[in-house]
Amino acid sequence: MKSFTRYISKNLFCFIIYIIALLFIDLLVFGLIFYNTVSEDYGKHAPSRMLEEVSEALTQDGLPDNVLETLESNHIWAMLLDENGNRIWAALTPEEIPAAYSLQDVALFSKGYLRDYPVFAWNTENGLLVLGYPKNSYRKITANYYSTRSFQLLPAYFCGTLLLDLLLLFLAYYFSKQKIIKNTGPIVAAVETLSDGTPAHLSINGELSGVAESINKTSEILSRQNDARANWISGVSHDIRTPLSMIMGYAEQLQSDTHLTDTERKMTAIIIKHSERIRNLVSDLNLASKLEYNMQPISVKQENAVAIVRQAAVDFINTDIYDKYPIEWLTDEELSACLIHADRDLLKRAISNLIQNCINHNENGCTIYVSVSIEQNNCVIRVEDNGIGASDEQIEKLNTAPHYMVCDTNTTEQRHGLGLLIVKQIVDSHNGTTYIEHSTFGGFAVKLKLPM
């Protein structure tokens, strides 16, 4: 667990470092953009530079031609005011610019604008030099000034930076997620495999090697336990068969003895009947164990489900000499074939278990209904009866319990529902689904849905 914690902490730390680096890059880009725009404000044609250049070239007669060309090329106008605020000369001034100004006017526009033109003043020996720049070219803020383009770029910068950061964060999240999934995916798959009872083995290096080692140890322990359980079931089953065969053999001999009374013959028949139940239980226990641990070989090929179900029903019809459990075939006569990929013997065993289940739980007899149909590209097999049925609570337990253990309320003995368990295991091995429900005939019903 410590290795897994270190792994998560390492990835979280890397993500935090990534965010810090991203913020640093944002500030760096902002600085570069701001520097480039501000450098224009302080370039050779910036107000401070132009004021200095023009004042140096200024005479009482005006400005040299080269300076005037520079002003004109940059859309800058200029004028020189005397100490009374009267204009001595002007160059390129718009018509709306007045020719005379009061002391108050000079104080106002020197810090701001003149007729919405950003103006900049410089005191010279010859008078007050005033340079006017195009409207909306500069934003004057008290003692400093910035180009309008600088302010226009700020929203675009923040929106662009936000979108870029979101994109980069998403990419960081995506690739981090892919890396984590790549590293933890085998671990999750191994845990899911273990939950199904199948052994798993991992070979992982790095921070998660400790977790992989723990899973491998757990898998080995479960494998040993499963093997021990399967071997125990197999051994017990083998040990039971031999004395059980002797019991059944002697019981059958006694039953055929003409010297027995009717009461003794009935008692012998009961011994044989319950011995057969033990034999079937041992057989079911072995098969359930093999199916659970994937030890039962499954030979899957294309089969006709209608033929398999019909044959299972016919086998029971031939053994019901007292007609106590009649079987009705409810399959549509037009449905002659329902092709599925299945193990014929296992599927027949599942149908036989369902029919036998109807017999076991209805000692006074019942009618058994068997049908095959096609629903949405699935082969649906139904085995139901009109017997005593089951309550809603029992149906719910049978559908949700991990194993089928039905408690008989009339006795303290547990009745093992291995028949239904084997049915579910067989259907699961064929990628099908088992539904236990109430019968439309008033009894118990089981529906098997197998892909065609």
Coordinates of C-alpha atoms in Angstrom, one line a residue:
M1 CA 0.0 0.0 0.0
K2 CA 2.9 2.3 0.7
S3 CA 4.2 1.8 -2.8
F4 CA 0.8 2.7 -4.3
T5 CA 0.7 5.9 -2.0
R6 CA 4.2 6.9 -3.3
Y7 CA 3.1 6.3 -6.8
I8 CA 0.0 8.6 -6.4
S9 CA 2.1 11.2 -4.5
K10 CA 4.7 11.2 -7.3
N11 CA 2.2 11.8 -10.0
L12 CA 0.5 14.5 -8.0
F13 CA 3.8 16.2 -7.3
C14 CA 4.6 16.1 -11.0
F15 CA 1.2 17.7 -11.8
I16 CA 1.8 20.5 -9.3
I17 CA 5.3 21.2 -10.8
Y18 CA 3.6 21.3 -14.3
I19 CA 1.1 23.9 -13.1
I20 CA 3.9 26.0 -11.6
A21 CA 5.9 25.8 -14.8
L22 CA 2.8 26.8 -16.7
L23 CA 2.2 29.9 -14.6
F24 CA 5.9 30.8 -15.0
I25 CA 5.6 30.5 -18.8
D26 CA 2.4 32.6 -18.7
L27 CA 4.2 35.4 -16.9
L28 CA 7.2 35.2 -19.2
V29 CA 4.9 35.4 -22.3
F30 CA 3.0 38.3 -20.7
G31 CA 6.3 40.1 -20.0
L32 CA 7.5 39.6 -23.6
I33 CA 4.2 40.8 -25.1
F34 CA 4.1 43.8 -22.7
Y35 CA 7.7 44.6 -23.4
N36 CA 7.2 44.6 -27.1
T37 CA 4.2 46.9 -26.9
V38 CA 5.8 49.1 -24.3
S39 CA 9.0 49.3 -26.3
E40 CA 7.0 50.9 -29.0
D41 CA 6.0 53.6 -26.5
Y42 CA 9.6 54.2 -25.7
G43 CA 11.0 53.7 -29.3
K44 CA 12.6 56.4 -31.4
H45 CA 9.2 57.8 -32.4
A46 CA 7.8 57.7 -28.8
P47 CA 6.7 61.0 -27.3
S48 CA 9.7 61.5 -25.1
R49 CA 12.2 60.8 -27.9
M50 CA 10.3 63.0 -30.4
L51 CA 10.0 65.9 -27.9
E52 CA 13.8 65.8 -27.4
E53 CA 14.6 65.5 -31.1
V54 CA 12.2 68.3 -32.1
S55 CA 13.3 70.6 -29.3
E56 CA 17.0 70.2 -30.4
A57 CA 16.1 71.0 -34.0
L58 CA 13.7 73.8 -33.1
T59 CA 14.4 77.4 -34.1
Q60 CA 12.3 80.6 -34.1
D61 CA 11.6 80.0 -37.8
G62 CA 10.3 76.4 -37.2
L63 CA 11.7 73.0 -37.9
P64 CA 14.0 71.6 -40.6
D65 CA 12.5 69.6 -43.4
N66 CA 13.8 66.3 -42.3
V67 CA 12.1 66.7 -38.9
L68 CA 8.9 67.8 -40.5
E69 CA 9.0 64.6 -42.7
T70 CA 9.5 62.5 -39.6
L71 CA 6.5 64.2 -37.9
E72 CA 4.3 63.8 -41.0
S73 CA 5.2 60.1 -41.6
N74 CA 4.2 59.4 -38.0
H75 CA 1.0 61.6 -38.1
I76 CA 2.4 63.9 -35.4
W77 CA 1.6 67.6 -35.4
A78 CA 3.6 70.3 -33.5
M79 CA 3.2 73.8 -32.3
L80 CA 5.3 76.3 -30.3
L81 CA 3.6 78.5 -27.7
D82 CA 5.0 81.7 -26.1
E83 CA 4.7 82.5 -22.4
N84 CA 1.3 84.1 -22.9
G85 CA -0.1 80.9 -24.6
N86 CA -0.1 82.3 -28.1
R87 CA 1.0 80.1 -30.9
I88 CA 4.4 81.2 -32.4
W89 CA 4.3 78.6 -35.2
A90 CA 2.5 75.3 -36.0
A91 CA 3.2 72.4 -38.2
L92 CA 0.6 69.9 -39.5
T93 CA -1.9 70.9 -36.8
P94 CA -5.5 70.0 -37.4
E95 CA -8.0 72.8 -38.1
E96 CA -9.8 72.2 -34.8
I97 CA -6.7 73.0 -32.7
P98 CA -6.9 76.6 -31.3
A99 CA -4.2 79.2 -31.9
A100 CA -4.2 80.7 -28.4
Y101 CA -4.5 79.2 -24.9
S102 CA -4.8 80.4 -21.3
L103 CA -2.6 79.2 -18.5
Q104 CA -5.4 76.9 -17.3
D105 CA -5.7 75.4 -20.8
V106 CA -2.0 74.7 -20.9
A107 CA -2.1 73.1 -17.5
L108 CA -4.9 70.8 -18.5
F109 CA -3.8 69.6 -21.9
S110 CA -0.1 69.2 -20.8
K111 CA -1.3 66.3 -18.6
G112 CA -3.9 64.9 -20.9
Y113 CA -5.6 65.6 -24.2
L114 CA -6.3 68.5 -26.5
R115 CA -9.5 68.1 -28.5
D116 CA -9.1 64.3 -27.9
Y117 CA -5.5 64.3 -29.2
P118 CA -3.0 62.9 -26.8
V119 CA -0.5 65.8 -26.5
F120 CA 2.9 66.0 -24.9
A121 CA 4.6 69.3 -23.8
W122 CA 8.3 70.2 -23.5
N123 CA 9.6 73.5 -22.2
T124 CA 12.3 75.0 -24.4
E125 CA 14.3 78.3 -24.6
N126 CA 12.1 79.4 -27.4
G127 CA 8.7 78.5 -25.7
L128 CA 6.5 75.6 -24.9
L129 CA 6.8 72.8 -27.5
V130 CA 3.6 70.8 -27.9
L131 CA 3.4 67.5 -29.9
G132 CA 0.1 66.0 -30.7
Y133 CA -0.4 62.4 -31.6
P134 CA -3.4 60.8 -33.5
K135 CA -6.5 60.2 -31.6
N136 CA -6.7 56.8 -29.7
S137 CA -3.0 56.3 -30.2
Y138 CA -2.1 56.7 -26.5
R139 CA -3.8 56.5 -23.1
K140 CA -2.3 59.0 -20.7
I141 CA -2.4 58.0 -17.1
T142 CA -1.3 60.8 -14.8
A143 CA 2.5 61.0 -15.1
N144 CA 2.9 58.0 -17.5
Y145 CA 1.5 56.9 -20.8
Y146 CA 0.8 53.7 -22.7
S147 CA -0.2 53.0 -26.2
T148 CA -3.8 52.0 -26.9
R149 CA -2.5 48.8 -28.5
S150 CA -1.1 47.8 -25.1
F151 CA -4.6 48.0 -23.6
Q152 CA -6.2 46.4 -26.6
L153 CA -3.9 43.4 -26.3
L154 CA -4.6 42.8 -22.6
P155 CA -8.1 41.1 -23.1
A156 CA -6.8 39.1 -26.0
Y157 CA -3.8 38.0 -23.9
F158 CA -5.8 37.0 -20.9
C159 CA -8.4 35.1 -23.0
G160 CA -5.7 33.4 -25.1
T161 CA -3.7 32.5 -22.0
L162 CA -6.8 31.1 -20.3
L163 CA -7.7 28.9 -23.3
L164 CA -4.1 27.8 -23.8
D165 CA -3.7 26.9 -20.1
L166 CA -7.0 25.0 -20.2
L167 CA -5.8 23.1 -23.2
L168 CA -2.4 22.3 -21.7
L169 CA -4.0 21.3 -18.4
F170 CA -6.4 19.0 -20.2
L171 CA -3.4 17.5 -22.2
A172 CA -1.5 17.0 -18.9
Y173 CA -4.6 15.4 -17.3
Y174 CA -5.2 13.2 -20.3
F175 CA -1.6 11.9 -20.6
S176 CA -1.3 11.5 -16.8
K177 CA -4.5 9.5 -16.9
Q178 CA -3.3 7.4 -19.7
K179 CA 0.0 6.8 -17.9
I180 CA -1.8 5.9 -14.7
I181 CA -4.2 3.6 -16.5
K182 CA -1.3 1.9 -18.3
N183 CA 0.4 1.3 -15.0
T184 CA -2.6 0.4 -12.9
G185 CA -4.7 -1.3 -15.7
P186 CA -2.9 -4.7 -15.3
I187 CA -3.4 -4.5 -11.5
V188 CA -7.2 -3.8 -11.9
A189 CA -7.5 -6.6 -14.5
A190 CA -5.7 -9.0 -12.2
V191 CA -8.0 -8.1 -9.3
E192 CA -11.0 -8.7 -11.5
T193 CA -9.5 -12.0 -12.6
L194 CA -9.0 -13.0 -9.0
S195 CA -12.6 -12.1 -8.2
D196 CA -13.7 -14.6 -10.8
G197 CA -11.6 -17.3 -9.1
T198 CA -9.0 -17.4 -11.8
P199 CA -5.3 -17.2 -10.9
A200 CA -3.4 -14.1 -12.0
H201 CA 0.3 -13.2 -12.3
L202 CA 1.8 -9.7 -12.7
S203 CA 5.3 -8.6 -13.7
I204 CA 5.5 -4.8 -12.9
N205 CA 8.6 -2.8 -12.0
G206 CA 8.7 0.6 -10.3
E207 CA 6.6 2.0 -7.5
L208 CA 3.8 -0.5 -8.1
S209 CA 6.0 -3.6 -7.9
G210 CA 5.0 -4.1 -4.3
V211 CA 1.3 -4.1 -5.2
A212 CA 1.9 -6.6 -8.0
E213 CA 3.9 -8.9 -5.6
S214 CA 1.0 -8.8 -3.1
I215 CA -1.5 -9.7 -5.9
N216 CA 0.8 -12.6 -7.0
K217 CA 1.0 -13.9 -3.5
T218 CA -2.8 -13.7 -3.1
S219 CA -3.2 -15.5 -6.4
E220 CA -1.0 -18.3 -5.3
I221 CA -2.8 -18.6 -2.0
L222 CA -6.2 -18.7 -3.7
S223 CA -4.9 -21.2 -6.3
R224 CA -3.7 -23.5 -3.5
Q225 CA -7.1 -23.2 -1.7
N226 CA -9.0 -23.8 -4.9
D227 CA -6.9 -26.9 -5.7
A228 CA -7.3 -28.2 -2.2
R229 CA -11.1 -27.7 -2.3
A230 CA -11.4 -29.3 -5.7
N231 CA -9.2 -32.2 -4.6
W232 CA -11.2 -32.6 -1.4
I233 CA -14.5 -32.7 -3.3
S234 CA -13.0 -35.2 -5.8
G235 CA -11.6 -37.4 -3.0
V236 CA -14.8 -37.3 -0.9
S237 CA -16.9 -38.1 -4.0
H238 CA -14.7 -41.0 -4.9
D239 CA -14.8 -42.3 -1.3
I240 CA -18.6 -42.1 -1.3
R241 CA -19.2 -43.8 -4.6
T242 CA -17.8 -47.2 -3.5
P243 CA -19.9 -47.7 -0.4
L244 CA -22.9 -46.1 -2.1
S245 CA -22.7 -48.6 -5.0
M246 CA -22.6 -51.5 -2.5
I247 CA -25.6 -50.0 -0.6
M248 CA -27.6 -49.7 -3.9
G249 CA -26.6 -53.1 -5.1
Y250 CA -27.7 -54.9 -1.9
A251 CA -30.8 -52.8 -1.7
E252 CA -31.8 -53.8 -5.2
Q253 CA -31.2 -57.4 -4.4
L254 CA -33.4 -57.1 -1.3
Q255 CA -36.1 -55.4 -3.3
S256 CA -36.3 -58.4 -5.6
D257 CA -36.5 -60.9 -2.7
T258 CA -39.9 -62.5 -2.7
H259 CA -39.7 -63.3 1.0
L260 CA -39.9 -59.6 1.9
T261 CA -43.1 -58.1 3.2
D262 CA -44.7 -55.2 1.5
T263 CA -43.5 -52.9 4.3
E264 CA -39.9 -54.1 4.0
R265 CA -40.1 -53.8 0.2
K266 CA -41.2 -50.1 0.5
M267 CA -38.4 -49.5 3.0
T268 CA -35.9 -50.9 0.5
A269 CA -37.4 -48.7 -2.3
I270 CA -36.9 -45.7 -0.1
I271 CA -33.2 -46.7 0.5
I272 CA -32.7 -47.0 -3.3
K273 CA -34.4 -43.7 -4.0
H274 CA -32.3 -41.8 -1.5
S275 CA -29.2 -43.5 -2.5
E276 CA -29.8 -42.4 -6.1
R277 CA -30.3 -38.8 -4.7
I278 CA -26.9 -39.1 -3.0
R279 CA -25.3 -40.4 -6.2
N280 CA -26.8 -37.5 -8.2
L281 CA -25.8 -35.0 -5.5
V282 CA -22.2 -36.3 -5.7
S283 CA -22.2 -36.1 -9.5
D284 CA -23.6 -32.5 -9.3
L285 CA -21.1 -31.5 -6.7
N286 CA -18.2 -32.7 -8.9
L287 CA -19.6 -31.0 -12.0
A288 CA -20.2 -27.7 -10.1
S289 CA -16.7 -27.8 -8.8
K290 CA -15.2 -28.4 -12.3
L291 CA -17.3 -25.7 -13.9
E292 CA -16.4 -23.2 -11.1
Y293 CA -12.6 -23.8 -11.6
N294 CA -12.7 -24.2 -15.4
M295 CA -11.7 -27.8 -15.1
Q296 CA -14.6 -29.1 -17.1
P297 CA -13.7 -29.4 -20.8
I298 CA -16.3 -27.6 -23.0
S299 CA -16.7 -28.8 -26.6
V300 CA -18.6 -26.0 -28.3
K301 CA -19.9 -26.3 -31.8
Q302 CA -23.1 -25.4 -33.7
E303 CA -26.1 -27.2 -32.3
N304 CA -29.8 -27.1 -32.7
A305 CA -31.2 -26.0 -29.3
V306 CA -34.7 -27.3 -30.2
A307 CA -33.4 -30.8 -30.7
I308 CA -31.4 -30.8 -27.5
V309 CA -34.3 -29.5 -25.4
R310 CA -36.8 -31.9 -27.0
Q311 CA -34.4 -34.9 -26.3
A312 CA -34.0 -33.9 -22.7
A313 CA -37.8 -33.7 -22.3
V314 CA -38.4 -37.1 -24.0
D315 CA -35.9 -38.8 -21.7
F316 CA -38.0 -37.7 -18.7
I317 CA -41.3 -38.6 -20.4
N318 CA -40.0 -42.2 -21.0
T319 CA -39.1 -42.6 -17.2
D320 CA -42.4 -41.2 -15.9
I321 CA -44.3 -44.5 -15.9
Y322 CA -46.9 -43.3 -13.4
D323 CA -47.6 -40.1 -15.4
K324 CA -47.2 -38.1 -12.3
Y325 CA -45.1 -35.4 -14.0
P326 CA -46.5 -34.9 -17.5
I327 CA -44.4 -32.7 -19.8
E328 CA -46.1 -30.4 -22.3
W329 CA -44.1 -29.2 -25.4
L330 CA -45.1 -25.6 -26.0
T331 CA -42.6 -24.8 -28.8
D332 CA -44.1 -23.3 -32.0
E333 CA -44.4 -26.1 -34.5
E334 CA -42.9 -23.8 -37.2
L335 CA -39.7 -23.5 -35.2
S336 CA -37.8 -26.6 -36.2
A337 CA -34.3 -25.2 -35.5
C338 CA -32.6 -22.6 -33.2
L339 CA -28.9 -22.7 -34.0
I340 CA -26.5 -21.8 -31.2
H341 CA -22.8 -22.5 -30.4
A342 CA -23.0 -24.9 -27.4
D343 CA -21.7 -28.0 -25.7
R344 CA -24.5 -30.5 -26.4
D345 CA -24.0 -32.6 -23.3
L346 CA -23.7 -29.7 -20.9
L347 CA -26.8 -27.9 -22.3
K348 CA -28.8 -31.1 -22.1
R349 CA -27.6 -31.5 -18.5
A350 CA -28.9 -28.0 -17.7
I351 CA -32.3 -28.7 -19.2
S352 CA -32.5 -32.1 -17.3
N353 CA -31.6 -30.3 -14.1
L354 CA -34.4 -27.8 -14.6
I355 CA -37.0 -30.6 -15.2
Q356 CA -35.6 -32.6 -12.3
N357 CA -35.9 -29.4 -10.1
C358 CA -39.6 -29.3 -10.9
I359 CA -40.0 -32.9 -9.9
N360 CA -38.0 -32.5 -6.7
H361 CA -40.1 -29.6 -5.4
N362 CA -43.5 -31.0 -6.2
E363 CA -43.9 -34.3 -4.5
N364 CA -47.6 -34.4 -5.2
G365 CA -47.0 -34.1 -8.9
C366 CA -47.3 -31.2 -11.4
T367 CA -47.3 -30.5 -15.1
I368 CA -44.0 -29.4 -16.6
Y369 CA -44.0 -27.0 -19.6
V370 CA -41.0 -26.8 -21.9
S371 CA -40.6 -24.4 -24.8
V372 CA -38.0 -22.9 -27.1
S373 CA -38.4 -19.5 -28.9
I374 CA -36.4 -16.8 -30.6
E375 CA -36.3 -13.3 -29.1
Q376 CA -34.1 -10.6 -30.5
N377 CA -31.5 -12.9 -32.0
N378 CA -31.4 -15.0 -28.8
C379 CA -32.5 -18.5 -28.2
V380 CA -34.8 -18.5 -25.2
I381 CA -35.5 -21.8 -23.4
R382 CA -38.2 -21.9 -20.7
V383 CA -38.9 -24.7 -18.2
E384 CA -41.8 -24.1 -15.8
D385 CA -44.5 -25.9 -13.9
N386 CA -47.8 -25.4 -12.2
G387 CA -46.7 -26.6 -8.9
I388 CA -46.2 -25.0 -5.5
G389 CA -43.9 -22.3 -6.9
A390 CA -41.9 -19.9 -4.8
S391 CA -42.5 -16.6 -3.0
D392 CA -41.3 -13.2 -4.3
E393 CA -38.6 -13.2 -1.5
Q394 CA -37.4 -16.6 -2.5
I395 CA -37.3 -15.6 -6.2
E396 CA -35.3 -12.5 -5.3
K397 CA -32.8 -14.6 -3.3
L398 CA -32.4 -17.1 -6.0
N399 CA -31.6 -14.4 -8.6
T400 CA -29.2 -12.5 -6.4
A401 CA -27.5 -15.2 -4.2
P402 CA -23.9 -16.1 -5.2
H403 CA -24.9 -19.7 -4.7
Y404 CA -28.2 -21.5 -4.6
M405 CA -29.0 -22.6 -1.0
V406 CA -32.7 -23.0 -0.5
C407 CA -33.9 -23.4 3.1
D408 CA -36.9 -25.7 3.5
T409 CA -39.1 -24.0 6.1
N410 CA -40.6 -27.3 7.1
T411 CA -37.3 -28.7 8.3
T412 CA -34.1 -27.6 9.8
E413 CA -32.1 -29.4 7.1
Q414 CA -30.5 -27.3 4.4
R415 CA -31.4 -28.3 0.8
H416 CA -28.5 -27.7 -1.6
G417 CA -29.8 -26.3 -4.9
L418 CA -26.8 -27.6 -6.9
G419 CA -29.1 -28.3 -9.8
L420 CA -29.8 -24.6 -10.3
L421 CA -26.2 -23.7 -9.6
I422 CA -25.0 -26.0 -12.4
V423 CA -27.6 -24.6 -14.8
K424 CA -26.3 -21.1 -14.1
Q425 CA -22.7 -22.1 -14.5
I426 CA -23.4 -23.9 -17.8
V427 CA -25.3 -21.0 -19.2
D428 CA -22.6 -18.5 -18.1
S429 CA -20.0 -20.7 -19.9
H430 CA -22.1 -20.2 -23.0
N431 CA -22.3 -16.4 -22.6
G432 CA -25.9 -16.7 -21.7
T433 CA -28.2 -15.4 -18.9
T434 CA -30.4 -17.2 -16.4
Y435 CA -33.6 -15.8 -15.2
I436 CA -35.6 -17.3 -12.2
E437 CA -39.2 -16.1 -12.0
H438 CA -42.8 -17.0 -11.4
S439 CA -44.5 -19.2 -14.0
T440 CA -47.4 -18.0 -16.0
F441 CA -49.0 -21.3 -15.0
G442 CA -48.8 -20.5 -11.3
G443 CA -45.6 -22.4 -10.3
F444 CA -41.9 -21.9 -10.7
A445 CA -40.1 -21.0 -14.0
V446 CA -36.5 -20.7 -15.2
K447 CA -35.7 -18.9 -18.5
L448 CA -32.4 -19.4 -20.3
K449 CA -31.3 -16.8 -22.9
L450 CA -28.5 -18.0 -25.2
P451 CA -27.0 -15.9 -28.1
M452 CA -27.7 -17.4 -31.5

